[in-house]
Every structure is written in C-alpha cells, then in structure tokens.
Amino acid sequence: MASAIPCLLLCLLILAPHLGSSYRTGSINGGKHVITRDGNGLAVTHRLSPCSPSAAGLGQSMPSVGDASSRDALRLRGLLDDSADSRGLTIPSTGTPLVDLPDAPEYHVVVGLGTPAQNLTVGFDTATIGATLLQCKPCAAGDPCDKVFDPSQSSSLYDIPCGRTWEGCPITRCSTPGCTFRVTHNGSLVLNASMEKDTLTLAPSVHLRGFRFLCMEMMSEVPTDGTSGVLDLSRNHYSLASRVLLSPDTVAFSYCLPRGAESQGFLSFGTIRPELAGRSVSYATLHSRAPRRNLYFLRLTGVSIDGLDLPISAQALASDALVEVQTTFTYLKPRVYEYLRDLFRYAMSNYKVAPASGELDTCYDFTDMDAIGVPSITLSFEGGASLELGLEQMMYFSNPHNIFSVACLAFAPAPAYGSGASVIGSLAQAYTEVVYDLRGGKVGFVDNRC
C-alpha cells in the first residue's frame, strides 16, 4: 500500500491541469461523426506510466535503447517493407496486412463502447489496417477476459452483414450471415474476427453511433499490457479519423504525446484550428506513398543544427517522411544522418563521449555535469512547417528522471527496405501538438502543448 501512495500523488499532479476538460454534444450527420471539444480531450498516458489505466507500467522502467530499437525495427519492417516475407497476417480475400495486432501500443486512452458503455483502455495508431482492432469475448481458454469488450451486453451492437462493402465488410464469402472470418498464420488459427458497429463514447455527452470495428475473439496471443485493442486513426476511409465531420474551422484530430511515464498528453477530435484559437502553428503538406496510402507522409526538405543547414544538396536530403506514434526514434536517409551526426558531434566536442548504445552511435556521459547545452535541431517540411527539437526531443536518456545521466542522439539511419523514406518518431513529437487537417491535406505542429 505504501508504494501506491506516491503513484497516486504523482497521478494527481499529472492530471490536475486536465481535470477541467469538457465536451459538447456529439452526433452523426450524413454518415459522418460530428465531434466538438472544449478542453484538452482524452487523456493520453505512456504505456509505462503509473497513471496508465491499464496499470501495466507499475514497477517498470522506460525501455533501454536496445529494447526501443528492437520495437522500432519490428514496427518499421511491418510498415515499410513490401517484400512478400514481411506482410505478416492477412484478412482473407483482401490481402490486407495485419502487421500490427494490438500488443503493447505506446500510448493509452480510455473510451466507452456499447450501450451501456463498457470502459476500455486502448492504444491509438495512425498506421493501422483501416479498422479499429478490439479484443472481444469469448476469450480463449485460460486467457484473462476481464478487460475486453462483451458484445452480448450491448443493446446497440450491429452485426455488419457479409458482403456489404458499403458498410465496411471487406469480404464477400463468410461462414455466417455476418461479416465474419478466421485469421490464420502458417496454418494455425490466430483468431476469429467479425466486423461490427456500435456506439463509441469519448465523453459523457459525445457518442459516435455506428462506429465500425474489428471484433477479435479466441485470440491465440492476447495483449500483455492490459489494453483491449487499438483505435484506428489512419487515412483509411473507415478509420475513426476519416469519420469526423469537418467544418472549415476544425481539424480531424490532434494529439500531444507525453515525453515519458511522468507526464500526460491528450488526444482530441474535431477540435478548432489552432490558428483560430490564437496559437501559432506551421503546416506541412500531406503526401501519399504507394502501396501504403493509409499512412501519413510529409516531405522532408531540410535539416539544420542551430540554424545552419546541413551541407548537402536539396535533392540528396529530400525524402518522404512518415509521421509515426509507435516508433520511438527518428530515422533519416543514411547520408543525411551522417552529416547530422558529424555536425552534432563537432558541436558537442567538449562533452565526455559515452559508448554507442544499440543503433544510437552518438552518446554522451552527463553524470558529472550541472548544466548542459546542446545545439537545436530543426526539421523542415514542404508546405512551410518546421519542427524544432529541444534537449528531451532529440536525446534519449538512460535515466529519464535525470538529464545528468548518459544520453544518446535519438536519430539513426533509415532502414534500406524503406525505399528512402524517413521516419519522424514519437520522441521528436513529444510536447508538440500534432494537428491532422485531413480536409486541407496537411499536418500542423504547435510547440509546447503538453
């Protein structure tokens, strides 16, 4: 009990600025969800935060560089590698890759589903398969089943009929009248799944009726972090992000990611444009990249250190840049990374060098310091947006509670299978509100929002 008291006090301190958040009534109009928001929206916590509603992070430390790198590698191979061997699980008849079944998403929120609402702790992802993925009852024998959705207890559940593509069923041949199928991998059953619709509750007065999701039953591998699934915020037509009815004054959604376990962010839908709320925002143009057109790509056009551009041609530097919430580090084209690394090392030549850690090869030992000065790094994008990174956005600390520890530059060369794409990881986005204006085809950045 004694150890729970500091966690409770910490959570109260983190939550205090957000307790006044409120929503106005949401509804449906013309098949689209209308959501309007006051305050800071759904509270976002890191999966290892003591304040995470899943409680999975109690007693755990932030991942090491090696652990974070391994997670990044698995994630990016699933997203960017289009070779036949990397496509993972698929939905029958469509070939849609199920490369990201819900397992330890980095950030958590709480939503309600069904009537009456069942509270579920879920992750959220901008790069899913085009459907919110939720674990449902019945569960496989012996698996925990207390944190999953129970369709039998919802009076508003709607089984999408087989073959109704206009309602979001991706298959035309089913084993039942509903949109149901089995997902297998190497000949073994992974799960039974069905496409359903029900009422999603984001706040007491915000109800999204007819919300489509993939209900996964009898899963052979269940999430180990206490979550029930993953909200789909991709560019797919059926994603939650795409179902928000937009006016000229609003954006589809925005989030501000916490830096680590001791802070909190937010996830908002249908919020007013930052510039109309008096906040300074810079926008980058959204791009599509085949075959993953459901992902959010920007065009990276510049990288600078303390205002000085890297000495590399614009053509050699430019690349598509994936904005990613489940990848920790930022990945640049190898040659661009080498220029950045070398200039950063030159600027940090007065500091004690530490051994490389995993794929991060530029590390420093700040343990005997009482002050640290690092050069700022700015990423620039087509459309005029820039993302300026401070100390905690560009460095990964061995002890996140103490900057006077060993830290590494949180950049690495992009993998070769990514076909030249860069990746803007979650650490670089921390503290920044990232605004997804799908109507205007752009993504915005607002500094210091959480």
CSV table of C-alpha atoms in Angstrom, one decimal:
chain,number,residue,atom,x,y,z
A,1,MET,CA,0.0,0.0,0.0
A,2,ALA,CA,2.9,2.4,0.8
A,3,SER,CA,4.2,2.2,-2.8
A,4,ALA,CA,0.8,3.0,-4.2
A,5,ILE,CA,0.6,6.4,-2.4
A,6,PRO,CA,3.4,8.1,-4.3
A,7,CYS,CA,1.9,6.8,-7.6
A,8,LEU,CA,-1.5,8.3,-6.6
A,9,LEU,CA,0.1,11.6,-5.7
A,10,LEU,CA,2.1,11.6,-8.9
A,11,CYS,CA,-1.0,10.9,-11.0
A,12,LEU,CA,-3.0,13.7,-9.3
A,13,LEU,CA,-0.2,16.1,-10.1
A,14,ILE,CA,-0.1,15.0,-13.7
A,15,LEU,CA,-3.9,15.0,-14.1
A,16,ALA,CA,-4.6,18.3,-12.4
A,17,PRO,CA,-4.2,20.6,-15.4
A,18,HIS,CA,-6.6,18.3,-17.4
A,19,LEU,CA,-9.4,17.8,-14.9
A,20,GLY,CA,-11.4,20.7,-16.3
A,21,SER,CA,-11.7,19.3,-19.8
A,22,SER,CA,-15.2,19.0,-21.2
A,23,TYR,CA,-17.0,18.2,-24.4
A,24,ARG,CA,-20.1,19.4,-26.2
A,25,THR,CA,-22.6,17.0,-27.5
A,26,GLY,CA,-21.6,14.8,-30.5
A,27,SER,CA,-23.8,13.3,-33.0
A,28,ILE,CA,-23.9,11.7,-36.5
A,29,ASN,CA,-24.7,13.7,-39.7
A,30,GLY,CA,-24.8,12.1,-43.1
A,31,GLY,CA,-22.8,9.0,-42.1
A,32,LYS,CA,-20.1,11.1,-40.5
A,33,HIS,CA,-19.4,11.6,-36.8
A,34,VAL,CA,-19.7,15.1,-35.5
A,35,ILE,CA,-17.4,15.8,-32.5
A,36,THR,CA,-16.7,19.2,-30.9
A,37,ARG,CA,-14.4,19.7,-28.0
A,38,ASP,CA,-13.6,22.0,-25.2
A,39,GLY,CA,-10.5,21.5,-23.0
A,40,ASN,CA,-7.7,19.0,-23.8
A,41,GLY,CA,-9.7,15.9,-24.9
A,42,LEU,CA,-8.9,12.3,-23.9
A,43,ALA,CA,-6.0,12.0,-21.5
A,44,VAL,CA,-3.0,10.2,-23.1
A,45,THR,CA,-0.5,8.3,-20.9
A,46,HIS,CA,2.5,6.3,-21.9
A,47,ARG,CA,2.1,2.6,-21.5
A,48,LEU,CA,4.7,2.5,-18.7
A,49,SER,CA,3.1,5.4,-16.8
A,50,PRO,CA,1.9,4.8,-13.2
A,51,CYS,CA,-1.2,6.7,-14.3
A,52,SER,CA,-2.0,4.5,-17.2
A,53,PRO,CA,-5.5,3.0,-16.7
A,54,SER,CA,-4.1,-0.4,-17.6
A,55,ALA,CA,-1.7,-0.3,-14.6
A,56,ALA,CA,0.7,-2.3,-16.8
A,57,GLY,CA,3.6,0.0,-16.2
A,58,LEU,CA,3.7,-0.1,-12.4
A,59,GLY,CA,7.2,-1.1,-11.3
A,60,GLN,CA,8.6,-1.0,-14.8
A,61,SER,CA,11.3,1.4,-16.1
A,62,MET,CA,11.4,3.0,-19.5
A,63,PRO,CA,12.9,0.7,-22.2
A,64,SER,CA,16.6,0.6,-22.9
A,65,VAL,CA,17.9,1.9,-26.2
A,66,GLY,CA,18.2,-1.7,-27.3
A,67,ASP,CA,14.6,-2.5,-26.4
A,68,ALA,CA,13.3,0.6,-28.1
A,69,SER,CA,15.4,-0.1,-31.2
A,70,SER,CA,14.1,-3.6,-31.4
A,71,ARG,CA,10.5,-2.4,-31.2
A,72,ASP,CA,11.2,0.2,-33.8
A,73,ALA,CA,12.8,-2.4,-36.1
A,74,LEU,CA,9.8,-4.7,-35.9
A,75,ARG,CA,7.4,-1.9,-36.4
A,76,LEU,CA,9.1,-0.3,-39.4
A,77,ARG,CA,9.6,-3.6,-41.1
A,78,GLY,CA,5.9,-4.2,-40.9
A,79,LEU,CA,5.1,-0.7,-42.2
A,80,LEU,CA,7.7,-0.1,-44.9
A,81,ASP,CA,9.0,-3.5,-46.1
A,82,ASP,CA,6.8,-4.6,-49.0
A,83,SER,CA,8.6,-7.9,-49.6
A,84,ALA,CA,6.4,-11.0,-49.6
A,85,ASP,CA,8.0,-12.4,-46.4
A,86,SER,CA,7.2,-9.3,-44.3
A,87,ARG,CA,3.5,-8.9,-44.9
A,88,GLY,CA,2.5,-11.0,-41.9
A,89,LEU,CA,-1.1,-11.9,-41.2
A,90,THR,CA,-3.7,-11.1,-43.8
A,91,ILE,CA,-7.5,-10.8,-43.9
A,92,PRO,CA,-8.8,-13.5,-46.3
A,93,SER,CA,-9.8,-12.4,-49.8
A,94,THR,CA,-8.3,-8.9,-49.5
A,95,GLY,CA,-4.7,-9.5,-48.6
A,96,THR,CA,-4.8,-6.6,-46.2
A,97,PRO,CA,-1.8,-7.0,-43.9
A,98,LEU,CA,-2.5,-7.4,-40.2
A,99,VAL,CA,1.1,-6.3,-39.3
A,100,ASP,CA,0.1,-4.6,-36.1
A,101,LEU,CA,-2.1,-6.7,-34.0
A,102,PRO,CA,-2.7,-4.8,-30.7
A,103,ASP,CA,0.2,-5.6,-28.5
A,104,ALA,CA,1.7,-3.0,-26.2
A,105,PRO,CA,0.8,0.2,-28.0
A,106,GLU,CA,3.0,3.0,-26.7
A,107,TYR,CA,0.2,5.4,-25.6
A,108,HIS,CA,-3.2,4.7,-23.9
A,109,VAL,CA,-6.6,6.4,-23.7
A,110,VAL,CA,-9.9,5.3,-22.2
A,111,VAL,CA,-13.1,5.1,-24.3
A,112,GLY,CA,-16.5,3.6,-23.9
A,113,LEU,CA,-18.1,1.1,-26.3
A,114,GLY,CA,-21.6,-0.2,-26.5
A,115,THR,CA,-24.9,0.6,-24.6
A,116,PRO,CA,-24.4,0.8,-21.7
A,117,ALA,CA,-20.9,1.9,-22.3
A,118,GLN,CA,-18.1,-0.5,-21.4
A,119,ASN,CA,-14.9,1.4,-20.5
A,120,LEU,CA,-11.9,0.1,-22.4
A,121,THR,CA,-8.3,1.0,-22.2
A,122,VAL,CA,-7.0,1.2,-25.8
A,123,GLY,CA,-4.0,2.4,-27.7
A,124,PHE,CA,-4.2,4.6,-30.8
A,125,ASP,CA,-2.3,4.3,-34.0
A,126,THR,CA,-2.0,6.4,-37.2
A,127,ALA,CA,-0.8,3.3,-39.2
A,128,THR,CA,-3.3,0.5,-38.7
A,129,ILE,CA,-5.1,-1.7,-41.3
A,130,GLY,CA,-8.2,0.5,-41.7
A,131,ALA,CA,-10.1,-0.8,-38.8
A,132,THR,CA,-10.1,-0.3,-35.0
A,133,LEU,CA,-9.0,-3.6,-33.5
A,134,LEU,CA,-10.6,-4.7,-30.3
A,135,GLN,CA,-10.4,-7.9,-28.3
A,136,CYS,CA,-13.9,-9.3,-27.6
A,137,LYS,CA,-15.5,-12.1,-25.7
A,138,PRO,CA,-15.4,-15.1,-25.8
A,139,CYS,CA,-11.7,-15.4,-25.0
A,140,ALA,CA,-9.5,-18.4,-25.5
A,141,ALA,CA,-9.5,-20.9,-22.6
A,142,GLY,CA,-7.3,-19.7,-19.8
A,143,ASP,CA,-6.7,-16.2,-21.1
A,144,PRO,CA,-7.7,-13.1,-19.0
A,145,CYS,CA,-11.0,-11.8,-20.1
A,146,ASP,CA,-11.9,-9.0,-17.7
A,147,LYS,CA,-10.7,-6.1,-19.8
A,148,VAL,CA,-12.3,-7.0,-23.2
A,149,PHE,CA,-15.5,-5.9,-24.9
A,150,ASP,CA,-18.5,-8.1,-24.3
A,151,PRO,CA,-20.8,-7.8,-27.4
A,152,SER,CA,-23.6,-9.7,-25.6
A,153,GLN,CA,-24.0,-6.9,-23.1
A,154,SER,CA,-24.6,-4.1,-25.7
A,155,SER,CA,-28.1,-3.3,-26.9
A,156,SER,CA,-26.8,-1.1,-29.7
A,157,LEU,CA,-24.4,-3.7,-31.3
A,158,TYR,CA,-25.0,-4.2,-35.1
A,159,ASP,CA,-23.6,-7.2,-37.0
A,160,ILE,CA,-22.4,-6.0,-40.4
A,161,PRO,CA,-23.8,-8.5,-42.9
A,162,CYS,CA,-21.4,-10.4,-45.1
A,163,GLY,CA,-20.6,-8.8,-48.4
A,164,ARG,CA,-21.8,-5.3,-47.6
A,165,THR,CA,-18.8,-3.4,-48.7
A,166,TRP,CA,-20.6,-0.1,-48.4
A,167,GLU,CA,-20.9,-0.8,-44.6
A,168,GLY,CA,-17.3,-1.8,-44.3
A,169,CYS,CA,-17.3,-5.6,-44.8
A,170,PRO,CA,-14.1,-6.4,-46.8
A,171,ILE,CA,-15.1,-9.9,-47.8
A,172,THR,CA,-17.9,-11.5,-49.8
A,173,ARG,CA,-17.7,-15.1,-48.7
A,174,CYS,CA,-18.4,-15.7,-45.0
A,175,SER,CA,-19.1,-18.7,-42.8
A,176,THR,CA,-22.0,-17.0,-41.2
A,177,PRO,CA,-24.6,-14.3,-42.3
A,178,GLY,CA,-22.4,-11.7,-40.6
A,179,CYS,CA,-19.1,-10.3,-41.8
A,180,THR,CA,-17.0,-13.0,-40.0
A,181,PHE,CA,-13.8,-14.8,-40.9
A,182,ARG,CA,-10.8,-16.6,-39.5
A,183,VAL,CA,-7.3,-15.2,-39.4
A,184,THR,CA,-4.6,-17.8,-39.8
A,185,HIS,CA,-0.8,-17.7,-39.8
A,186,ASN,CA,1.3,-20.6,-41.1
A,187,GLY,CA,-1.7,-22.8,-41.0
A,188,SER,CA,-2.6,-22.1,-37.3
A,189,LEU,CA,-5.7,-20.3,-36.2
A,190,VAL,CA,-4.8,-16.9,-34.7
A,191,LEU,CA,-8.3,-15.5,-34.1
A,192,ASN,CA,-11.9,-15.4,-35.1
A,193,ALA,CA,-13.0,-12.0,-36.2
A,194,SER,CA,-16.1,-10.1,-37.2
A,195,MET,CA,-16.8,-6.6,-38.4
A,196,GLU,CA,-19.3,-4.9,-36.1
A,197,LYS,CA,-20.8,-1.4,-35.5
A,198,ASP,CA,-21.6,0.0,-32.1
A,199,THR,CA,-21.7,3.3,-30.2
A,200,LEU,CA,-18.3,4.7,-29.2
A,201,THR,CA,-18.3,7.1,-26.2
A,202,LEU,CA,-15.4,9.6,-26.0
A,203,ALA,CA,-17.0,11.6,-23.1
A,204,PRO,CA,-20.4,11.5,-21.3
A,205,SER,CA,-22.0,13.7,-24.0
A,206,VAL,CA,-20.1,12.5,-27.0
A,207,HIS,CA,-21.5,9.4,-28.6
A,208,LEU,CA,-20.4,8.1,-32.0
A,209,ARG,CA,-23.2,5.8,-33.2
A,210,GLY,CA,-22.4,3.3,-36.0
A,211,PHE,CA,-18.7,3.2,-35.1
A,212,ARG,CA,-17.1,0.3,-37.1
A,213,PHE,CA,-14.5,-2.0,-35.6
A,214,LEU,CA,-13.0,-5.5,-35.9
A,215,CYS,CA,-14.1,-7.7,-33.0
A,216,MET,CA,-11.4,-10.3,-32.4
A,217,GLU,CA,-12.4,-13.4,-30.5
A,218,MET,CA,-10.5,-16.5,-29.3
A,219,MET,CA,-7.1,-14.8,-29.8
A,220,SER,CA,-4.1,-17.2,-29.6
A,221,GLU,CA,-2.0,-14.2,-28.4
A,222,VAL,CA,-3.6,-11.6,-26.3
A,223,PRO,CA,-2.2,-8.1,-25.4
A,224,THR,CA,0.2,-8.3,-22.5
A,225,ASP,CA,-0.2,-4.6,-21.4
A,226,GLY,CA,-3.7,-4.6,-20.1
A,227,THR,CA,-5.2,-2.9,-23.2
A,228,SER,CA,-8.2,-4.1,-25.2
A,229,GLY,CA,-7.1,-3.0,-28.6
A,230,VAL,CA,-6.1,-0.1,-30.9
A,231,LEU,CA,-8.1,2.8,-32.2
A,232,ASP,CA,-7.5,3.3,-36.0
A,233,LEU,CA,-6.5,6.9,-36.8
A,234,SER,CA,-5.1,6.1,-40.3
A,235,ARG,CA,-6.1,7.7,-43.6
A,236,ASN,CA,-8.3,4.7,-44.4
A,237,HIS,CA,-11.9,5.6,-45.4
A,238,TYR,CA,-13.4,3.7,-42.5
A,239,SER,CA,-10.9,4.9,-39.8
A,240,LEU,CA,-12.1,7.0,-36.8
A,241,ALA,CA,-10.1,9.9,-38.2
A,242,SER,CA,-11.9,9.8,-41.5
A,243,ARG,CA,-15.4,9.6,-40.0
A,244,VAL,CA,-15.1,13.0,-38.3
A,245,LEU,CA,-17.4,15.6,-40.0
A,246,LEU,CA,-15.2,18.6,-40.6
A,247,SER,CA,-16.1,22.3,-41.0
A,248,PRO,CA,-13.7,24.9,-42.4
A,249,ASP,CA,-12.9,25.8,-38.8
A,250,THR,CA,-12.0,22.3,-37.5
A,251,VAL,CA,-9.4,19.6,-38.0
A,252,ALA,CA,-10.0,15.8,-37.9
A,253,PHE,CA,-7.8,15.1,-34.8
A,254,SER,CA,-4.8,16.2,-32.9
A,255,TYR,CA,-2.6,14.7,-30.2
A,256,CYS,CA,0.2,15.8,-27.9
A,257,LEU,CA,2.4,12.9,-26.8
A,258,PRO,CA,3.9,12.9,-23.3
A,259,ARG,CA,7.7,12.6,-23.1
A,260,GLY,CA,7.6,9.6,-20.8
A,261,ALA,CA,5.9,8.0,-17.8
A,262,GLU,CA,5.8,11.1,-15.7
A,263,SER,CA,3.8,13.3,-18.0
A,264,GLN,CA,0.5,13.3,-19.8
A,265,GLY,CA,-0.8,14.4,-23.2
A,266,PHE,CA,-4.1,14.5,-25.0
A,267,LEU,CA,-6.0,13.2,-28.0
A,268,SER,CA,-8.7,15.4,-29.5
A,269,PHE,CA,-11.2,15.0,-32.3
A,270,GLY,CA,-12.9,17.7,-34.3
A,271,THR,CA,-11.2,20.5,-32.5
A,272,ILE,CA,-11.0,24.1,-33.7
A,273,ARG,CA,-8.0,25.0,-35.8
A,274,PRO,CA,-5.0,26.2,-33.6
A,275,GLU,CA,-4.7,29.4,-35.5
A,276,LEU,CA,-8.3,30.3,-34.8
A,277,ALA,CA,-7.7,29.6,-31.1
A,278,GLY,CA,-4.8,32.1,-31.1
A,279,ARG,CA,-2.0,29.5,-31.2
A,280,SER,CA,1.0,29.6,-33.6
A,281,VAL,CA,1.0,26.6,-35.9
A,282,SER,CA,3.0,25.7,-39.0
A,283,TYR,CA,1.6,23.3,-41.6
A,284,ALA,CA,3.2,20.6,-43.8
A,285,THR,CA,1.6,19.2,-47.0
A,286,LEU,CA,0.3,15.6,-46.7
A,287,HIS,CA,1.6,13.1,-49.3
A,288,SER,CA,0.5,9.6,-50.3
A,289,ARG,CA,3.0,6.8,-50.9
A,290,ALA,CA,2.1,3.6,-52.7
A,291,PRO,CA,1.2,1.0,-51.6
A,292,ARG,CA,0.7,2.2,-48.0
A,293,ARG,CA,-1.7,5.1,-48.8
A,294,ASN,CA,-3.3,4.9,-45.4
A,295,LEU,CA,-0.1,6.3,-43.8
A,296,TYR,CA,0.7,9.9,-43.1
A,297,PHE,CA,3.7,11.0,-45.2
A,298,LEU,CA,5.2,14.5,-45.3
A,299,ARG,CA,8.1,15.7,-47.5
A,300,LEU,CA,11.2,16.4,-45.5
A,301,THR,CA,13.0,19.3,-47.2
A,302,GLY,CA,15.6,20.5,-44.7
A,303,VAL,CA,17.6,19.6,-41.5
A,304,SER,CA,19.5,22.3,-39.6
A,305,ILE,CA,21.6,22.5,-36.4
A,306,ASP,CA,21.5,25.8,-34.5
A,307,GLY,CA,20.0,27.4,-37.7
A,308,LEU,CA,22.7,26.1,-40.0
A,309,ASP,CA,21.6,23.9,-42.8
A,310,LEU,CA,23.3,20.6,-43.4
A,311,PRO,CA,25.9,20.9,-46.2
A,312,ILE,CA,24.1,18.6,-48.5
A,313,SER,CA,22.1,19.2,-51.7
A,314,ALA,CA,18.4,19.6,-51.5
A,315,GLN,CA,17.9,16.6,-53.8
A,316,ALA,CA,20.1,14.4,-51.7
A,317,LEU,CA,18.4,15.5,-48.5
A,318,ALA,CA,14.7,15.4,-49.5
A,319,SER,CA,12.6,12.3,-48.7
A,320,ASP,CA,9.2,11.2,-47.8
A,321,ALA,CA,8.8,11.3,-44.0
A,322,LEU,CA,6.4,9.0,-42.2
A,323,VAL,CA,4.9,10.6,-39.1
A,324,GLU,CA,4.8,7.7,-36.6
A,325,VAL,CA,3.4,7.4,-33.0
A,326,GLN,CA,4.6,3.8,-32.3
A,327,THR,CA,8.2,4.3,-33.3
A,328,THR,CA,10.5,5.9,-30.8
A,329,PHE,CA,13.5,7.3,-32.7
A,330,THR,CA,13.7,9.4,-35.8
A,331,TYR,CA,15.3,7.8,-38.9
A,332,LEU,CA,16.9,9.7,-41.8
A,333,LYS,CA,18.4,8.7,-45.1
A,334,PRO,CA,21.9,7.3,-44.2
A,335,ARG,CA,23.8,10.1,-45.9
A,336,VAL,CA,21.7,12.8,-44.3
A,337,TYR,CA,22.1,11.1,-40.9
A,338,GLU,CA,25.9,11.0,-41.3
A,339,TYR,CA,26.0,14.8,-41.9
A,340,LEU,CA,23.7,15.4,-38.9
A,341,ARG,CA,25.7,13.1,-36.6
A,342,ASP,CA,29.1,14.6,-37.6
A,343,LEU,CA,28.0,18.2,-37.1
A,344,PHE,CA,26.3,17.3,-33.8
A,345,ARG,CA,29.5,15.6,-32.6
A,346,TYR,CA,31.5,18.6,-33.6
A,347,ALA,CA,29.2,20.9,-31.6
A,348,MET,CA,29.4,18.5,-28.6
A,349,SER,CA,33.2,18.1,-28.7
A,350,ASN,CA,33.6,19.5,-25.1
A,351,TYR,CA,31.4,16.8,-23.6
A,352,LYS,CA,32.5,13.3,-22.4
A,353,VAL,CA,31.7,10.7,-25.0
A,354,ALA,CA,29.9,7.5,-23.9
A,355,PRO,CA,29.9,4.1,-25.8
A,356,ALA,CA,27.3,3.6,-28.5
A,357,SER,CA,24.1,2.0,-27.4
A,358,GLY,CA,22.3,-0.2,-29.9
A,359,GLU,CA,21.8,1.6,-33.1
A,360,LEU,CA,22.3,5.0,-31.5
A,361,ASP,CA,26.0,5.7,-32.1
A,362,THR,CA,26.4,9.3,-30.7
A,363,CYS,CA,26.2,9.2,-26.9
A,364,TYR,CA,27.5,11.4,-24.0
A,365,ASP,CA,28.0,11.0,-20.3
A,366,PHE,CA,26.5,13.9,-18.5
A,367,THR,CA,26.7,12.4,-15.0
A,368,ASP,CA,29.3,14.9,-13.6
A,369,MET,CA,27.6,18.0,-15.2
A,370,ASP,CA,25.5,20.6,-13.6
A,371,ALA,CA,24.5,22.3,-16.9
A,372,ILE,CA,24.0,21.0,-20.4
A,373,GLY,CA,24.0,23.0,-23.6
A,374,VAL,CA,23.1,21.2,-26.9
A,375,PRO,CA,22.6,22.6,-30.3
A,376,SER,CA,19.0,22.7,-31.5
A,377,ILE,CA,17.9,20.5,-34.4
A,378,THR,CA,15.1,21.7,-36.8
A,379,LEU,CA,13.3,19.5,-39.3
A,380,SER,CA,11.7,21.4,-42.2
A,381,PHE,CA,8.9,20.2,-44.4
A,382,GLU,CA,7.2,21.0,-47.7
A,383,GLY,CA,4.4,23.5,-47.1
A,384,GLY,CA,6.4,25.6,-44.7
A,385,ALA,CA,6.3,23.6,-41.4
A,386,SER,CA,9.2,23.2,-39.1
A,387,LEU,CA,9.7,21.0,-36.0
A,388,GLU,CA,12.3,22.4,-33.6
A,389,LEU,CA,13.7,19.8,-31.2
A,390,GLY,CA,14.8,20.6,-27.7
A,391,LEU,CA,17.0,18.5,-25.5
A,392,GLU,CA,14.4,15.9,-24.5
A,393,GLN,CA,13.1,15.6,-28.0
A,394,MET,CA,16.5,14.8,-29.6
A,395,MET,CA,18.3,12.9,-26.8
A,396,TYR,CA,17.3,9.5,-25.3
A,397,PHE,CA,18.4,9.4,-21.6
A,398,SER,CA,19.4,6.2,-19.8
A,399,ASN,CA,17.6,7.7,-16.8
A,400,PRO,CA,14.6,9.7,-18.0
A,401,HIS,CA,14.2,11.1,-14.5
A,402,ASN,CA,17.6,12.8,-14.6
A,403,ILE,CA,19.1,14.6,-17.6
A,404,PHE,CA,22.5,14.4,-15.9
A,405,SER,CA,22.9,10.8,-17.0
A,406,VAL,CA,24.1,9.0,-20.2
A,407,ALA,CA,22.2,10.2,-23.2
A,408,CYS,CA,22.3,9.4,-27.0
A,409,LEU,CA,21.3,11.4,-30.0
A,410,ALA,CA,17.9,9.8,-30.8
A,411,PHE,CA,18.5,9.6,-34.6
A,412,ALA,CA,19.6,6.7,-36.7
A,413,PRO,CA,20.0,5.7,-40.4
A,414,ALA,CA,16.7,4.7,-42.0
A,415,PRO,CA,16.4,1.0,-42.9
A,416,ALA,CA,17.3,0.1,-46.5
A,417,TYR,CA,13.9,-1.6,-47.1
A,418,GLY,CA,12.1,1.7,-46.5
A,419,SER,CA,13.0,2.8,-50.1
A,420,GLY,CA,14.5,6.1,-49.0
A,421,ALA,CA,11.7,7.1,-46.5
A,422,SER,CA,12.5,8.9,-43.3
A,423,VAL,CA,10.5,8.4,-40.1
A,424,ILE,CA,9.6,11.1,-37.6
A,425,GLY,CA,9.4,9.1,-34.3
A,426,SER,CA,7.4,9.8,-31.2
A,427,LEU,CA,10.3,11.2,-29.2
A,428,ALA,CA,10.7,14.1,-31.7
A,429,GLN,CA,7.0,14.8,-31.5
A,430,ALA,CA,6.9,14.9,-27.7
A,431,TYR,CA,5.4,18.1,-26.1
A,432,THR,CA,4.2,19.2,-29.6
A,433,GLU,CA,0.5,19.2,-30.6
A,434,VAL,CA,0.4,17.4,-34.0
A,435,VAL,CA,-2.6,18.5,-35.9
A,436,TYR,CA,-4.2,16.4,-38.7
A,437,ASP,CA,-6.1,18.6,-41.1
A,438,LEU,CA,-7.4,15.9,-43.4
A,439,ARG,CA,-9.8,18.3,-45.2
A,440,GLY,CA,-6.9,20.7,-46.0
A,441,GLY,CA,-4.5,17.8,-46.8
A,442,LYS,CA,-1.9,18.9,-44.2
A,443,VAL,CA,-0.3,18.3,-40.8
A,444,GLY,CA,0.5,21.1,-38.4
A,445,PHE,CA,2.8,21.5,-35.4
A,446,VAL,CA,2.1,23.6,-32.3
A,447,ASP,CA,5.0,23.8,-29.8
A,448,ASN,CA,4.8,23.1,-26.1
A,449,ARG,CA,1.2,21.9,-25.8
A,450,CYS,CA,1.7,19.3,-23.1
